[in-house]
CSV table of C-alpha atoms and ligand atoms in Angstrom, one decimal:
chain,number,residue,atom,x,y,z
R,498,MET,CA,-3.3,-17.2,-12.2
R,499,LEU,CA,-2.1,-18.3,-8.8
R,500,LYS,CA,1.1,-20.2,-10.0
R,501,PRO,CA,4.4,-18.5,-8.0
R,502,SER,CA,6.7,-16.2,-10.1
R,503,SER,CA,10.1,-16.6,-11.2
R,504,ASN,CA,10.8,-12.9,-10.7
R,505,ASN,CA,10.7,-13.2,-6.8
R,506,PHE,CA,10.5,-10.6,-4.1
R,507,LEU,CA,14.0,-10.7,-2.8
R,508,ALA,CA,15.0,-13.1,-5.7
R,509,LEU,CA,14.2,-15.6,-3.0
R,510,ASP,CA,14.0,-19.3,-4.2
R,511,GLY,CA,13.5,-22.6,-3.0
R,512,GLU,CA,11.6,-23.2,0.3
R,513,PHE,CA,11.6,-19.5,1.1
R,514,CYS,CA,8.8,-18.7,-1.8
R,515,ASP,CA,7.1,-21.9,-1.2
R,516,ILE,CA,3.5,-20.6,-1.5
R,517,LYS,CA,2.4,-23.7,0.8
R,518,THR,CA,4.9,-22.2,3.8
R,519,ALA,CA,5.3,-18.7,3.2
R,520,LYS,CA,4.1,-16.4,5.7
R,521,PHE,CA,3.6,-13.2,3.0
R,522,ALA,CA,2.6,-12.7,-0.5
R,523,VAL,CA,3.6,-10.2,-3.2
R,524,ILE,CA,1.3,-9.8,-5.7
R,525,PRO,CA,2.0,-7.2,-9.0
R,526,VAL,CA,-0.9,-5.3,-10.4
R,527,PRO,CA,0.8,-3.5,-13.3
R,528,TYR,CA,-2.3,-1.4,-14.0
R,529,GLU,CA,-1.9,2.0,-15.7
R,530,ARG,CA,-4.8,3.8,-17.4
R,531,THR,CA,-5.7,7.0,-16.2
R,532,VAL,CA,-2.5,8.7,-15.0
R,533,SER,CA,-2.6,12.5,-15.5
R,534,TYR,CA,1.0,13.8,-15.2
R,535,PHE,CA,4.0,11.4,-15.2
R,536,GLY,CA,3.7,7.3,-16.9
R,537,GLY,CA,5.5,4.7,-15.9
R,538,THR,CA,3.6,3.3,-12.9
R,539,LYS,CA,2.8,-0.2,-14.7
R,540,LEU,CA,6.4,-0.7,-14.6
R,541,GLY,CA,6.5,-0.1,-11.0
R,542,PRO,CA,5.9,-3.8,-10.0
R,543,SER,CA,8.6,-5.6,-11.9
R,544,ALA,CA,11.2,-2.7,-10.9
R,545,ILE,CA,10.2,-3.0,-7.2
R,546,LEU,CA,10.9,-6.8,-7.6
R,547,GLU,CA,14.1,-6.2,-9.4
R,548,ALA,CA,15.4,-3.3,-6.8
R,549,SER,CA,14.5,-5.7,-3.8
R,550,SER,CA,17.3,-8.1,-4.9
R,551,GLN,CA,19.5,-5.3,-3.6
R,552,VAL,CA,17.6,-5.3,-0.4
R,553,GLU,CA,19.9,-6.9,2.5
R,554,PHE,CA,18.4,-10.1,3.9
R,555,PHE,CA,19.1,-9.0,7.7
R,556,ASP,CA,16.9,-6.1,8.6
R,557,GLU,CA,19.0,-3.6,10.8
R,558,GLU,CA,16.1,-2.1,12.4
R,559,THR,CA,14.0,-5.4,13.3
R,560,LYS,CA,17.1,-7.5,13.7
R,561,THR,CA,15.6,-9.9,11.9
R,562,GLU,CA,16.0,-12.3,8.7
R,563,THR,CA,12.6,-11.6,7.9
R,564,PHE,CA,12.8,-13.7,4.7
R,565,ARG,CA,12.8,-17.2,6.8
R,566,GLN,CA,9.3,-16.2,7.4
R,567,GLY,CA,8.7,-17.0,3.6
R,568,ILE,CA,7.8,-14.9,1.0
R,569,ALA,CA,6.0,-16.3,-2.2
R,570,THR,CA,5.8,-14.0,-5.1
R,571,PHE,CA,2.7,-14.1,-7.5
R,572,GLU,CA,2.7,-14.0,-11.2
R,573,PRO,CA,1.1,-10.4,-12.1
R,574,ILE,CA,-2.3,-10.0,-12.5
R,575,ASN,CA,-3.2,-9.6,-16.2
R,576,CYS,CA,-4.0,-6.1,-16.6
R,577,GLU,CA,-4.7,-6.1,-20.1
R,578,GLY,CA,-8.4,-5.5,-21.4
R,579,SER,CA,-11.4,-2.9,-21.0
R,580,GLU,CA,-11.1,-0.9,-17.7
R,581,GLU,CA,-14.0,-2.9,-16.3
R,582,GLU,CA,-12.7,-6.2,-17.4
R,583,VAL,CA,-9.5,-5.3,-15.7
R,584,PHE,CA,-11.3,-4.1,-12.4
R,585,VAL,CA,-13.5,-7.3,-12.1
R,586,ARG,CA,-10.5,-9.3,-13.0
R,587,ILE,CA,-8.7,-8.1,-9.9
R,588,GLU,CA,-11.5,-8.0,-7.8
R,589,ASN,CA,-12.0,-11.5,-8.6
R,590,PHE,CA,-8.4,-12.5,-8.1
R,591,VAL,CA,-8.6,-10.7,-4.4
R,592,LYS,CA,-11.5,-12.6,-3.4
R,593,ASN,CA,-10.2,-15.7,-4.5
R,594,TYR,CA,-6.9,-15.0,-2.7
R,595,ILE,CA,-8.9,-14.3,0.4
R,596,ASN,CA,-10.8,-17.8,0.5
R,597,THR,CA,-7.7,-19.7,-0.5
R,598,TYR,CA,-4.5,-18.0,1.0
R,599,LYS,CA,-3.6,-17.3,4.8
R,600,GLN,CA,-0.2,-15.3,3.6
R,601,PHE,CA,-0.6,-11.7,4.6
R,602,PRO,CA,-0.6,-9.7,0.9
R,603,PHE,CA,1.3,-6.8,-0.4
R,604,TYR,CA,-0.4,-5.6,-3.6
R,605,LEU,CA,2.1,-4.1,-6.0
R,606,GLY,CA,0.7,-1.3,-8.3
R,607,GLY,CA,0.3,0.2,-10.7
R,608,GLU,CA,-2.1,3.2,-10.5
R,609,HIS,CA,-3.7,3.9,-7.3
R,610,SER,CA,-7.1,3.4,-9.0
R,611,ILE,CA,-6.2,-0.4,-8.2
R,612,SER,CA,-7.0,0.1,-4.8
R,613,GLN,CA,-10.7,0.3,-5.6
R,614,ALA,CA,-10.9,-3.2,-6.6
R,615,LEU,CA,-8.4,-4.5,-3.8
R,616,ILE,CA,-10.2,-3.1,-0.9
R,617,ASP,CA,-13.5,-3.8,-1.6
R,618,PRO,CA,-13.4,-7.8,-1.0
R,619,TYR,CA,-12.2,-6.8,2.3
R,620,ILE,CA,-15.0,-4.4,2.9
R,621,GLU,CA,-17.2,-7.4,2.0
R,622,LYS,CA,-15.4,-9.5,4.2
R,623,TYR,CA,-15.0,-7.5,7.5
R,624,GLY,CA,-17.9,-4.7,6.5
R,625,LYS,CA,-17.7,-1.7,9.1
R,626,GLU,CA,-15.1,-3.3,11.3
R,627,LEU,CA,-12.8,-2.9,8.6
R,628,SER,CA,-10.9,1.1,8.0
R,629,VAL,CA,-8.6,2.0,5.7
R,630,LEU,CA,-5.6,4.0,6.7
R,631,HIS,CA,-4.5,6.0,3.5
R,632,PHE,CA,-1.0,7.3,2.8
R,633,ASP,CA,-0.9,9.6,0.2
R,634,ALA,CA,-0.1,13.1,-0.9
R,635,HIS,CA,-3.6,13.2,-2.5
R,636,ALA,CA,-6.8,13.1,-1.2
R,637,ASP,CA,-8.2,10.7,-4.2
R,638,LEU,CA,-11.9,11.5,-2.9
R,639,ARG,CA,-13.2,12.9,-6.4
R,640,LYS,CA,-16.5,11.1,-7.3
R,641,SER,CA,-15.2,11.0,-10.8
R,642,TYR,CA,-12.2,12.6,-12.7
R,643,TYR,CA,-12.4,13.2,-16.5
R,644,GLY,CA,-15.8,11.4,-16.6
R,645,ASP,CA,-13.6,8.3,-15.0
R,646,GLU,CA,-15.0,7.0,-11.5
R,647,ARG,CA,-11.9,4.6,-11.9
R,648,SER,CA,-9.6,7.3,-11.9
R,649,HIS,CA,-6.3,7.4,-9.6
R,650,ALA,CA,-7.8,10.7,-8.5
R,651,CYS,CA,-11.1,8.6,-7.2
R,652,ALA,CA,-9.1,5.6,-5.5
R,653,LEU,CA,-10.8,6.1,-2.0
R,654,TYR,CA,-14.1,7.6,-2.7
R,655,PRO,CA,-15.9,4.2,-3.1
R,656,ALA,CA,-14.4,2.8,0.1
R,657,SER,CA,-14.9,6.4,1.8
R,658,ARG,CA,-18.8,5.8,1.0
R,659,LYS,CA,-18.6,2.3,2.9
R,660,VAL,CA,-16.3,2.5,6.0
R,661,ARG,CA,-13.9,4.5,7.9
R,662,VAL,CA,-11.1,6.2,5.5
R,663,VAL,CA,-8.2,7.7,7.8
R,664,GLN,CA,-5.7,10.0,5.4
R,665,VAL,CA,-2.6,11.1,6.3
R,666,GLY,CA,0.5,12.6,4.1
R,667,ILE,CA,-2.6,15.0,2.2
R,668,ARG,CA,-1.6,18.1,0.7
R,669,SER,CA,-3.2,18.2,-2.5
R,670,ILE,CA,-7.1,18.6,-2.7
R,671,GLY,CA,-8.9,19.7,-5.6
R,672,LEU,CA,-11.9,22.0,-5.0
R,673,GLU,CA,-14.5,19.3,-6.4
R,674,GLU,CA,-13.4,17.3,-3.6
R,675,LYS,CA,-12.9,19.3,-0.8
R,676,ASP,CA,-16.4,18.6,0.9
R,677,ASN,CA,-15.4,14.9,0.7
R,678,VAL,CA,-12.5,15.6,3.4
R,679,ASN,CA,-13.3,15.4,6.9
R,680,THR,CA,-16.7,14.7,6.5
R,681,GLY,CA,-18.7,11.5,7.0
R,682,ASN,CA,-16.6,8.3,7.0
R,683,VAL,CA,-13.3,10.6,6.1
R,684,LYS,CA,-10.7,11.6,8.7
R,685,THR,CA,-8.2,13.9,7.0
R,686,PHE,CA,-4.9,14.8,8.5
R,687,LEU,CA,-3.5,17.5,6.4
R,688,MET,CA,0.4,17.3,6.2
R,689,HIS,CA,0.8,20.9,7.0
R,690,GLU,CA,-1.3,20.9,10.1
R,691,ASN,CA,0.3,17.5,11.5
R,692,LEU,CA,3.8,17.9,11.8
R,693,ASP,CA,4.0,17.0,15.2
R,694,GLN,CA,4.3,13.5,14.8
R,695,LYS,CA,3.6,12.2,18.0
R,696,LYS,CA,0.2,13.6,18.4
R,697,LEU,CA,-0.4,12.5,14.7
R,698,ILE,CA,0.2,9.0,15.5
R,699,LYS,CA,-1.7,9.2,18.6
R,700,GLU,CA,-4.9,10.5,16.7
R,701,VAL,CA,-4.7,8.2,13.6
R,702,LEU,CA,-4.4,5.3,16.0
R,703,GLU,CA,-7.9,7.0,17.5
R,704,ASN,CA,-9.5,7.4,14.1
R,705,LEU,CA,-8.9,3.9,13.0
R,706,THR,CA,-11.1,0.7,13.5
R,707,ASP,CA,-8.9,-2.3,15.1
R,708,THR,CA,-8.9,-4.2,11.5
R,709,VAL,CA,-7.1,-2.0,9.0
R,710,TYR,CA,-6.7,-2.1,5.3
R,711,MET,CA,-3.0,-0.1,4.7
R,712,THR,CA,-3.2,1.4,0.8
R,713,ILE,CA,0.4,3.3,0.7
R,714,ASP,CA,0.9,6.0,-2.3
R,715,VAL,CA,4.5,6.5,-2.7
R,716,ASP,CA,3.8,9.8,-3.1
R,717,GLY,CA,2.8,10.4,0.5
R,718,PHE,CA,6.5,10.3,1.0
R,719,ASP,CA,8.7,13.5,0.4
R,720,PRO,CA,9.8,13.3,-2.9
R,721,SER,CA,13.5,13.4,-1.8
R,722,VAL,CA,12.6,9.8,-0.5
R,723,ILE,CA,10.7,8.5,-3.5
R,724,PRO,CA,11.0,10.9,-6.3
R,725,GLY,CA,9.7,8.4,-9.3
R,726,THR,CA,5.9,8.7,-9.0
R,727,GLY,CA,3.0,9.7,-10.9
R,728,THR,CA,1.9,13.0,-9.5
R,729,PRO,CA,4.8,14.2,-7.0
R,730,GLN,CA,3.9,16.8,-4.4
R,731,PRO,CA,6.7,18.6,-2.2
R,732,GLY,CA,6.3,18.6,1.6
R,733,GLY,CA,5.6,14.7,2.5
R,734,PHE,CA,6.8,12.0,5.1
R,735,MET,CA,10.1,11.6,5.8
R,736,TRP,CA,11.4,8.0,5.9
R,737,TYR,CA,11.4,7.8,9.7
R,738,ASP,CA,8.8,9.7,10.4
R,739,ALA,CA,6.8,7.3,8.0
R,740,LEU,CA,8.3,4.3,9.8
R,741,ASN,CA,7.5,5.5,13.1
R,742,LEU,CA,3.6,5.9,11.8
R,743,PHE,CA,3.4,2.5,10.0
R,744,ARG,CA,5.2,0.5,13.0
R,745,GLU,CA,2.7,2.3,15.5
R,746,VAL,CA,-0.2,1.0,13.4
R,747,VAL,CA,1.0,-2.3,13.1
R,748,LYS,CA,1.7,-2.8,16.7
R,749,HIS,CA,-1.7,-1.5,17.6
R,750,LYS,CA,-4.1,-2.8,14.9
R,751,ASN,CA,-5.1,-5.9,13.0
R,752,ILE,CA,-3.5,-5.3,9.6
R,753,VAL,CA,-5.3,-7.4,6.9
R,754,ALA,CA,-3.7,-6.2,3.5
R,755,ALA,CA,-1.5,-3.5,2.2
R,756,ASP,CA,-1.0,-2.0,-1.1
R,757,VAL,CA,1.7,-0.1,-2.3
R,758,VAL,CA,1.3,2.1,-5.3
R,759,GLU,CA,2.1,4.8,-8.0
R,760,THR,CA,5.8,3.8,-7.8
R,761,ALA,CA,7.2,5.0,-11.9
R,762,PRO,CA,10.3,4.0,-12.3
R,763,MET,CA,13.0,6.8,-13.2
R,764,LYS,CA,15.7,6.4,-15.9
R,765,ASP,CA,19.0,5.6,-14.7
R,766,ASN,CA,17.9,5.9,-10.7
R,767,PRO,CA,16.9,3.3,-9.1
R,768,ILE,CA,16.0,5.0,-5.6
R,769,SER,CA,12.2,5.0,-6.0
R,770,GLU,CA,11.7,1.3,-6.2
R,771,PHE,CA,14.7,0.0,-4.2
R,772,ASN,CA,13.2,2.3,-1.4
R,773,ALA,CA,9.5,0.9,-2.0
R,774,ALA,CA,11.0,-2.4,-1.6
R,775,LYS,CA,12.7,-1.7,1.5
R,776,LEU,CA,9.7,-0.2,2.8
R,777,ILE,CA,7.7,-3.5,2.1
R,778,TYR,CA,10.5,-5.6,3.6
R,779,ARG,CA,10.4,-3.5,7.0
R,780,LEU,CA,6.7,-3.7,7.3
R,781,MET,CA,7.0,-7.4,6.8
R,782,GLY,CA,9.6,-7.4,9.6
R,783,TYR,CA,7.0,-5.5,11.6
R,784,LEU,CA,4.6,-8.0,11.1
R,785,THR,CA,6.5,-10.7,12.0
R,786,LEU,CA,7.3,-9.0,15.5
R,787,LYS,CA,4.0,-8.6,16.0
R,788,ASN,CA,3.0,-12.0,15.5
R,789,GLN,CA,5.9,-13.0,18.2
R,790,GLU,CA,4.8,-10.4,20.1
R,791,GLU,CA,7.9,-8.6,20.0
R,792,LEU,CA,7.2,-5.2,18.5
R,793,LYS,CA,8.6,-2.6,20.5
E,256,MN,MN1,-1.2,10.2,-4.7
């Protein structure tokens, strides 16, 4: 279950993807069950890994060769079986991972519902010290959707009952979840009300606790940045605005894990998976500079 993969992030091999020395781990979770619009998110992790072979080793913004920190890629978590079985399997994997490995993990989806199983073990570990930065077009705060509490439309509901959830990029809310927005543990920054990026970043930092799990639904980006996704929405984050936000969050908070979900590869157009791979590598760059106390 935990053996290193052959389809490695950045196509690394040898010492740079050795699990014993790596600073980062990439863990594919190719789960797709409850998509309501475009399918294909189960192909997201493998497409991101393949596209990552085209990302330059030298990162032009952080001016680092982050891969030298070591990036271990895991075999995909087995997502075959009943919903219940798969969720238990993912959760057990994460619990085991937390107890066994020190590498910062990037979990690759797959549809967003997996975040329920990914986040829970971190809540168990950190309790109310943990907050979740939720980057998404959708609030994902329905208690259930078409009778399913593990729908992608419910991804953040369970976490929001337990810990602080700070939502950014939100521009689609269902009537049945509107009362779950901006109440209790949930702070929701609606996209159209928060176009002043400096102000938004300041308020996001104020609303997060010091220990943060980041869940990044790629539809938080504008579809011109990442068009290949399960349920696209217009008017999302542009590339540099999102990076500015993520850089400041990494700089000021202790990030414990991240997931990047909902990439659905398009035929003959690899831009979505390539941009997701570049985003992950950039985040690794920020985390590396932060560890070296050089993040500006
Ligand atoms: Mn979404």
